[in-house]
PDB file of C-alpha atoms in Angstrom:
ATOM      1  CA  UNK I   1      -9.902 -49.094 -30.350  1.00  0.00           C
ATOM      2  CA  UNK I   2      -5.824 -48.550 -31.230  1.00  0.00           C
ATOM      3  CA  UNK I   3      -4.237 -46.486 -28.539  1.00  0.00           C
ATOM      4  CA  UNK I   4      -2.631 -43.351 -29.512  1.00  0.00           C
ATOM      5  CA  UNK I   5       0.759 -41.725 -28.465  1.00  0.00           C
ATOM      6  CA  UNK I   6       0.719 -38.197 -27.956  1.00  0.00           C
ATOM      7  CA  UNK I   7       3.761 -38.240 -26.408  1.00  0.00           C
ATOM      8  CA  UNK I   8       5.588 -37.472 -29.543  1.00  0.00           C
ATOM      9  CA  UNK I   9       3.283 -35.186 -30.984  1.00  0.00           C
ATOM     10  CA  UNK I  10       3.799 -31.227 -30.499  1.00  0.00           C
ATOM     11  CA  UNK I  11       1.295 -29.410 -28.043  1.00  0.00           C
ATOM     12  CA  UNK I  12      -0.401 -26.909 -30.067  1.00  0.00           C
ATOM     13  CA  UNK I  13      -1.338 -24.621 -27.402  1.00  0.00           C
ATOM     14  CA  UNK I  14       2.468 -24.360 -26.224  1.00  0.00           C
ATOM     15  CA  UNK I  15       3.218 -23.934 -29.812  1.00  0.00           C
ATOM     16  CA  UNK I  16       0.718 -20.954 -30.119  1.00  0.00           C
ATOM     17  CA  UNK I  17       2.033 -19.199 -26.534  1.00  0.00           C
ATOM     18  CA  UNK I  18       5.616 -19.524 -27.980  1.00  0.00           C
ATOM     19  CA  UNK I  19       4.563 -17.809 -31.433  1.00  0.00           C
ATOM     20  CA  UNK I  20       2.499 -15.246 -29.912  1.00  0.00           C
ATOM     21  CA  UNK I  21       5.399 -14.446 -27.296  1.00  0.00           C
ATOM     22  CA  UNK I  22       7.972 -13.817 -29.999  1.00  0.00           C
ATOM     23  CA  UNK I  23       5.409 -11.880 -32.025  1.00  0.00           C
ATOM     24  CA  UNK I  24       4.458  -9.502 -28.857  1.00  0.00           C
ATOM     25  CA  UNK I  25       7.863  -9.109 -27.699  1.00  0.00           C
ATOM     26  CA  UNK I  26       8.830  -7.995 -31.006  1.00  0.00           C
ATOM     27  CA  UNK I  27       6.121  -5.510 -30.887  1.00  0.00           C
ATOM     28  CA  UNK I  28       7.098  -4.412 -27.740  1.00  0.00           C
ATOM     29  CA  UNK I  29      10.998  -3.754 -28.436  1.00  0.00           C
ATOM     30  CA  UNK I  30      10.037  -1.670 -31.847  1.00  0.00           C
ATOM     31  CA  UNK I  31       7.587   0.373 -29.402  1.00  0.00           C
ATOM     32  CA  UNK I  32      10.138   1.267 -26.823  1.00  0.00           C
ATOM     33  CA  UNK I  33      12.341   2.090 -29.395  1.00  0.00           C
ATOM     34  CA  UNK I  34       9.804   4.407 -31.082  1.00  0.00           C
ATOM     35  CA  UNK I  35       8.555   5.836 -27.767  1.00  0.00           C
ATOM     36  CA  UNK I  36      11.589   7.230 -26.288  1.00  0.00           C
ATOM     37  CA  UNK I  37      11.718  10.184 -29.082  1.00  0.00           C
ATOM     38  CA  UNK I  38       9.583  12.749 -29.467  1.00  0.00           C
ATOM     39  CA  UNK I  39       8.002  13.903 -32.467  1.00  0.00           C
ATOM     40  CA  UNK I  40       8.934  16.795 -34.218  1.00  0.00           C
ATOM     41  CA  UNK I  41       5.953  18.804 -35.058  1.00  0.00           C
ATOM     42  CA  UNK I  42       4.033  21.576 -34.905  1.00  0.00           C
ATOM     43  CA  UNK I  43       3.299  21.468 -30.533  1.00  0.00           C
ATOM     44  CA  UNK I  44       6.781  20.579 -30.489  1.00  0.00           C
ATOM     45  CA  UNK I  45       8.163  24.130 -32.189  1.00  0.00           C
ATOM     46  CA  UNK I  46       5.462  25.886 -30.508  1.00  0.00           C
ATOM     47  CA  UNK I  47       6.729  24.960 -26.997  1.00  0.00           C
ATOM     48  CA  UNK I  48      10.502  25.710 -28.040  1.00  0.00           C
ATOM     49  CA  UNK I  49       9.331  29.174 -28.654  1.00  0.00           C
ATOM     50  CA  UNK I  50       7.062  29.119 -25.708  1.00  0.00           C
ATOM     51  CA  UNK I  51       9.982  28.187 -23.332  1.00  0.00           C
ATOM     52  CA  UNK I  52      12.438  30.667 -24.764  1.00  0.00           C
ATOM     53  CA  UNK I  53       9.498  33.404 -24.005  1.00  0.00           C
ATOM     54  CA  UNK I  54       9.377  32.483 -20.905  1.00  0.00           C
ATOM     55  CA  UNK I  55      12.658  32.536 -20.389  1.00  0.00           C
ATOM     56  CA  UNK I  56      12.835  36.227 -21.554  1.00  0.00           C
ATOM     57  CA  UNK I  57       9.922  37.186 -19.044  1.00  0.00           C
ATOM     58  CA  UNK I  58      11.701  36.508 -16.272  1.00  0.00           C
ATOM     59  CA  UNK I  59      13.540  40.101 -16.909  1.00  0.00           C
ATOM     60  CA  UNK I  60      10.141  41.359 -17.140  1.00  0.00           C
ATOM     61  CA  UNK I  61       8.808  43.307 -13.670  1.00  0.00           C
ATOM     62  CA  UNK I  62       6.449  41.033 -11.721  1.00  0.00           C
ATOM     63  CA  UNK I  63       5.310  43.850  -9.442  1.00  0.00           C
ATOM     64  CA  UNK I  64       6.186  47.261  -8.530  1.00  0.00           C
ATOM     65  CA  UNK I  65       9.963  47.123  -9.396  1.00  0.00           C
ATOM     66  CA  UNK I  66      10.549  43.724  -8.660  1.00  0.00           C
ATOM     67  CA  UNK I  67      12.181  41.772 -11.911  1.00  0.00           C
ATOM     68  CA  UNK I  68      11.643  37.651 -12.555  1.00  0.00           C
ATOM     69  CA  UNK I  69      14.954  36.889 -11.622  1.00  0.00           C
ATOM     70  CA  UNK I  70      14.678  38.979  -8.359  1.00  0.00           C
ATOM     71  CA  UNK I  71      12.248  36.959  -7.196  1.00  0.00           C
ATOM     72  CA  UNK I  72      13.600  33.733  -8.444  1.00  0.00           C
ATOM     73  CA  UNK I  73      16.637  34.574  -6.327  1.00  0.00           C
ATOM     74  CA  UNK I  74      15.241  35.808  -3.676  1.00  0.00           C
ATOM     75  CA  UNK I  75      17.100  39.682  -4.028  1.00  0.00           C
ATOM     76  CA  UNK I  76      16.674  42.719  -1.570  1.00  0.00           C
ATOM     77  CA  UNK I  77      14.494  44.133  -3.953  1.00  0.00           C
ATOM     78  CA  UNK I  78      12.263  40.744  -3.342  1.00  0.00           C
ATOM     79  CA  UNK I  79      12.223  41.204   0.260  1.00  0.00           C
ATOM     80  CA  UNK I  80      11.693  44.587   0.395  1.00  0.00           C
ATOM     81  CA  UNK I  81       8.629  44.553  -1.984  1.00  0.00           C
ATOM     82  CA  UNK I  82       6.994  41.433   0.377  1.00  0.00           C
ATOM     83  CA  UNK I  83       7.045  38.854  -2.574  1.00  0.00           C
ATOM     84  CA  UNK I  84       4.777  35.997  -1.621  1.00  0.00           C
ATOM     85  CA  UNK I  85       5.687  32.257  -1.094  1.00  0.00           C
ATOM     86  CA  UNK I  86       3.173  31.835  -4.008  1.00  0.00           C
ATOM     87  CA  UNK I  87       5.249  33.776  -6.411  1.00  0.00           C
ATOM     88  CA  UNK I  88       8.611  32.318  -5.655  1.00  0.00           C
ATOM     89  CA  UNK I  89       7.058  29.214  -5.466  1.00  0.00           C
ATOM     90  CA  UNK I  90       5.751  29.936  -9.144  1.00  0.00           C
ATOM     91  CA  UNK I  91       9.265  31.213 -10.602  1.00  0.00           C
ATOM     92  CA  UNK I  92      11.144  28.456  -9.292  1.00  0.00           C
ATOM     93  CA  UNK I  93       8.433  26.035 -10.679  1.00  0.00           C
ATOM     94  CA  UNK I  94       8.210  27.583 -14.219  1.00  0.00           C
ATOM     95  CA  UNK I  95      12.490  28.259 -14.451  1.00  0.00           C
ATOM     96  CA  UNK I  96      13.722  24.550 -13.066  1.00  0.00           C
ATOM     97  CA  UNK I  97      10.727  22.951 -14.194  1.00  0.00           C
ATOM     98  CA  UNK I  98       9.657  24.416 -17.386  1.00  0.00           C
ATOM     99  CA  UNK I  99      12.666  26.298 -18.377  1.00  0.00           C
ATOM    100  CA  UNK I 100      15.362  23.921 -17.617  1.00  0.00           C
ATOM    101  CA  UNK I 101      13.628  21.003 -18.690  1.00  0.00           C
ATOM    102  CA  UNK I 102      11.988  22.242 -21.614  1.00  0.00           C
ATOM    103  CA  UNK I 103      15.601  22.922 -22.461  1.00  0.00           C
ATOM    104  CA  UNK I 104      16.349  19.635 -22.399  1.00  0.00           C
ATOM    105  CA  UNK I 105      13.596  18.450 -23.925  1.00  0.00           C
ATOM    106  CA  UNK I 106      14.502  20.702 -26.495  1.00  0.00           C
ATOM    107  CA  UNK I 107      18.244  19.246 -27.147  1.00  0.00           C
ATOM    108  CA  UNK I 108      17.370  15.513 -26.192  1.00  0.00           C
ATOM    109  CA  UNK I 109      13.832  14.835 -27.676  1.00  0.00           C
ATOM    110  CA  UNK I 110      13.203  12.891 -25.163  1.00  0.00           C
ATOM    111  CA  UNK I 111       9.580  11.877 -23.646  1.00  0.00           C
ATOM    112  CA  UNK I 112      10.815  11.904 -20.248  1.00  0.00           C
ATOM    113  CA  UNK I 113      12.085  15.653 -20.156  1.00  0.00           C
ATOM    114  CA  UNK I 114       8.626  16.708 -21.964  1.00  0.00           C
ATOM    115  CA  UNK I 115       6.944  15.131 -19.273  1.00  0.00           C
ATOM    116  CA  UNK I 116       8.428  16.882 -16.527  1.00  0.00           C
ATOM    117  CA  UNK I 117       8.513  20.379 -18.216  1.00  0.00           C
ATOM    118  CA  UNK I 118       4.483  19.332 -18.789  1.00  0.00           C
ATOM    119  CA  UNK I 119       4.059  18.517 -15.207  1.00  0.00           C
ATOM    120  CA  UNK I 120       6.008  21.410 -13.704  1.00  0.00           C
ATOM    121  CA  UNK I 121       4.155  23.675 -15.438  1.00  0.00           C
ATOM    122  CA  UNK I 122       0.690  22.344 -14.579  1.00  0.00           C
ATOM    123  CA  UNK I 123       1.668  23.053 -10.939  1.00  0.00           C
ATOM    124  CA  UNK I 124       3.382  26.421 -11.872  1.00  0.00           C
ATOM    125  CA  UNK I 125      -0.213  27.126 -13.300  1.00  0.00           C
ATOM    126  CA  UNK I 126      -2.184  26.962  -9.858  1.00  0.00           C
ATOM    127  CA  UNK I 127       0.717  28.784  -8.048  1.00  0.00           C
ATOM    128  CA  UNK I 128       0.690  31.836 -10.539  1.00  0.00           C
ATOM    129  CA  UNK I 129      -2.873  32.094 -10.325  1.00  0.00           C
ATOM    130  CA  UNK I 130      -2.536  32.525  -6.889  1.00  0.00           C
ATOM    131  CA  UNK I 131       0.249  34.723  -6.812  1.00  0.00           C
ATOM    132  CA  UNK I 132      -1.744  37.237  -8.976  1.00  0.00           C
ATOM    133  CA  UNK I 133      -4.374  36.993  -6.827  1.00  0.00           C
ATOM    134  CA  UNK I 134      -2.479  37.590  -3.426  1.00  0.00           C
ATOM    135  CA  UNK I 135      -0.681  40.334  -5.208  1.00  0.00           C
ATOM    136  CA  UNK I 136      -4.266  42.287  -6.302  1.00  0.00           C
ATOM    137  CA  UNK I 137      -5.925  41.481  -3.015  1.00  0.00           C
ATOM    138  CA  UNK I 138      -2.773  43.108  -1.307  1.00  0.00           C
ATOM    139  CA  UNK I 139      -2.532  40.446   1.260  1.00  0.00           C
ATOM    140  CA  UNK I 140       1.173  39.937   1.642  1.00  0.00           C
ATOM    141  CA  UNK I 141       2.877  38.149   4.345  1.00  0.00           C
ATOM    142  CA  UNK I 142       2.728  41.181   6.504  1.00  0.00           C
ATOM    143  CA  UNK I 143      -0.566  42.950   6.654  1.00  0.00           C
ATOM    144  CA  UNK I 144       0.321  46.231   7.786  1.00  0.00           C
ATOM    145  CA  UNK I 145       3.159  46.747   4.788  1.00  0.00           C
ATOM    146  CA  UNK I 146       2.349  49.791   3.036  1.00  0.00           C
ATOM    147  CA  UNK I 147       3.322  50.413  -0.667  1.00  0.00           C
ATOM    148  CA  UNK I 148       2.653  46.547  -1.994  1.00  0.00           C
ATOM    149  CA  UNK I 149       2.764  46.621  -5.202  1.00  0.00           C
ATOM    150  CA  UNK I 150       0.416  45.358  -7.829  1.00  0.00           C
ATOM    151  CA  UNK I 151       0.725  42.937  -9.979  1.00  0.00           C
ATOM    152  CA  UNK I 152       3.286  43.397 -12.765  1.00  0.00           C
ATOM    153  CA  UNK I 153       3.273  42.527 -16.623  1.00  0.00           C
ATOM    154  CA  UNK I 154       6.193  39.928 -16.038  1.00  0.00           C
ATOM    155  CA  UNK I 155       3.669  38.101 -14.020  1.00  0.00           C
ATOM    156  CA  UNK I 156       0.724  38.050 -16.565  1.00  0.00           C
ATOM    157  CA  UNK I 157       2.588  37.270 -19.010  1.00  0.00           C
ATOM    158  CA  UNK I 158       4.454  34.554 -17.388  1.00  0.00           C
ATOM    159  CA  UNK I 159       1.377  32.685 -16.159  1.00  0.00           C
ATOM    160  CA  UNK I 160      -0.347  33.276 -19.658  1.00  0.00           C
ATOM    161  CA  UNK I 161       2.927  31.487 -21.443  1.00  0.00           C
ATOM    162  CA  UNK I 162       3.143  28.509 -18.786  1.00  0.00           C
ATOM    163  CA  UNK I 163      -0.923  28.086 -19.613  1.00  0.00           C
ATOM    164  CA  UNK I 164      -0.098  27.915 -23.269  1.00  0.00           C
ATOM    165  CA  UNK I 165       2.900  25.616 -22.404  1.00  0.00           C
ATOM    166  CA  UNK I 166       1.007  23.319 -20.162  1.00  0.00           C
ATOM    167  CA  UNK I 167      -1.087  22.991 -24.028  1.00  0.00           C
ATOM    168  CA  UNK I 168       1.225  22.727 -26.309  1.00  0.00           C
ATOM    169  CA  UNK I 169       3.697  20.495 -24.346  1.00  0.00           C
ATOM    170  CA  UNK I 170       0.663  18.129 -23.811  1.00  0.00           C
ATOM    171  CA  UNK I 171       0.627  18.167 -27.620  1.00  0.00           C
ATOM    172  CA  UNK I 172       4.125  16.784 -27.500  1.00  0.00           C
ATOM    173  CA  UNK I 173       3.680  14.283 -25.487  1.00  0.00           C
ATOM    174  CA  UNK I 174       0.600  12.917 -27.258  1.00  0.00           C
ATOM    175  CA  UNK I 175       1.838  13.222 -30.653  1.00  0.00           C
ATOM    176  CA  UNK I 176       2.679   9.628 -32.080  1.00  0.00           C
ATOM    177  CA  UNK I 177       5.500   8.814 -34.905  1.00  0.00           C
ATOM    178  CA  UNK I 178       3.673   7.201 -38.556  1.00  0.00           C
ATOM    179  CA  UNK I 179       5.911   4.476 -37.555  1.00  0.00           C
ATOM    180  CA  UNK I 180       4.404   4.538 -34.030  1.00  0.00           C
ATOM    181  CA  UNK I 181       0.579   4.301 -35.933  1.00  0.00           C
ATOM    182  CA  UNK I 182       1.746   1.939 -38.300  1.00  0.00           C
ATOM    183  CA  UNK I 183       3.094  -0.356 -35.343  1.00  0.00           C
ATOM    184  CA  UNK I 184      -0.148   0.444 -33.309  1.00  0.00           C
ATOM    185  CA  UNK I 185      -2.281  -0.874 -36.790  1.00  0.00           C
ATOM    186  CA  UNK I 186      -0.400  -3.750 -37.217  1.00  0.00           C
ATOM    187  CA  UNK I 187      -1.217  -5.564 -33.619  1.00  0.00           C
ATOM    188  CA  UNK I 188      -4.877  -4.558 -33.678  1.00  0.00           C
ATOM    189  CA  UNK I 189      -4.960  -5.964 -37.351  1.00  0.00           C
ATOM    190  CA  UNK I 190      -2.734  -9.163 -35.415  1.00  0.00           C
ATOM    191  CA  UNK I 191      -5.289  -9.725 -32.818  1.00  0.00           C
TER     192      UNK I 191
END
């Protein structure tokens, strides 16, 4: 039997690795390139208008004549109406989080800002709930303050636009590019 050299013969499995490296990592590069920019669409316009809603509640009354932007800075008026932790909690949430970033989501298109607004307003969800409950239960941080005021329309409205937003922004972030499908088809059609 001759002896054979495969010294000087090519390994075929390190030839495969090397192909399938450069293939993936070329697949990888378009996909980060694809994935850092939003897609403009439908969720995406919705939540622009969403944000700049919101924006506008915050001059609505969120109890008995306490404004949005009284509570968010913390005014006299605030104080003297026994706003809740919950509540500023829930307008600093929905205007640095939601507002602010949403903004930027809105100029940049970027993934990144999206996912903050989206995650901001998740948690600005629970803590409006509960500031509209505290508020029509009347337990305030002092019990025996007389005159608390009920919730106001600023307030509903505000935690009805971060729901929607907490929707729609999820929408964004979902929402793929054709070039982003067309990239996702081509490596399940390469494995």
């Amino acid at each position: 039997m001759p002896h054979v050299n495969t010294a000087d013969r090519p390994d075929p499995i390190k030839g495969i690795m090397e192909s399938s490296r450069t293939v993936d990592s070329e697949f990888r590069r378009r996909d980060r390139v694809l994935g850092h920019t939003l897609v403009i669409g439908k969720a995406y316009l919705a939540s622009a208008f969403l944000i700049v809603l919101l924006a506008a509640a915050l001059a609505l009354p969120h109890s008995e004549g306490v404004r949005g932007l009284d509570v968010l800075f913390f005014t006299e008026v605030a104080r003297e109406q026994q706003t809740s932790l919950p509540s500023h909690v829930f307008v600093l949430l929905y205007s640095v989080g939601t507002i602010l970033f949403g903004g930027m989501m809105i100029l940049t298109q970027k993934w990144w800002a999206a996912g903050i607004a989206w995650g901001a307003s998740c948690v600005a969800t629970v803590y409006g709930m509960l500031a509209i409950w505290l508020r029509q239960s009347g337990r305030g941080p002092n019990p025996d303050f007389q005159n608390f005021g009920a919730p106001g329309v600023g307030l509903y409205v505000s935690v009805i636009l971060v729901l929607l937003l907490v929707m729609t922004l999820a929408g964004v972030l979902w929402a793929r590019t054709p070039q982003q499908r067309e990239l996702e088809d081509s490596v399940r059609h390469q494995d």
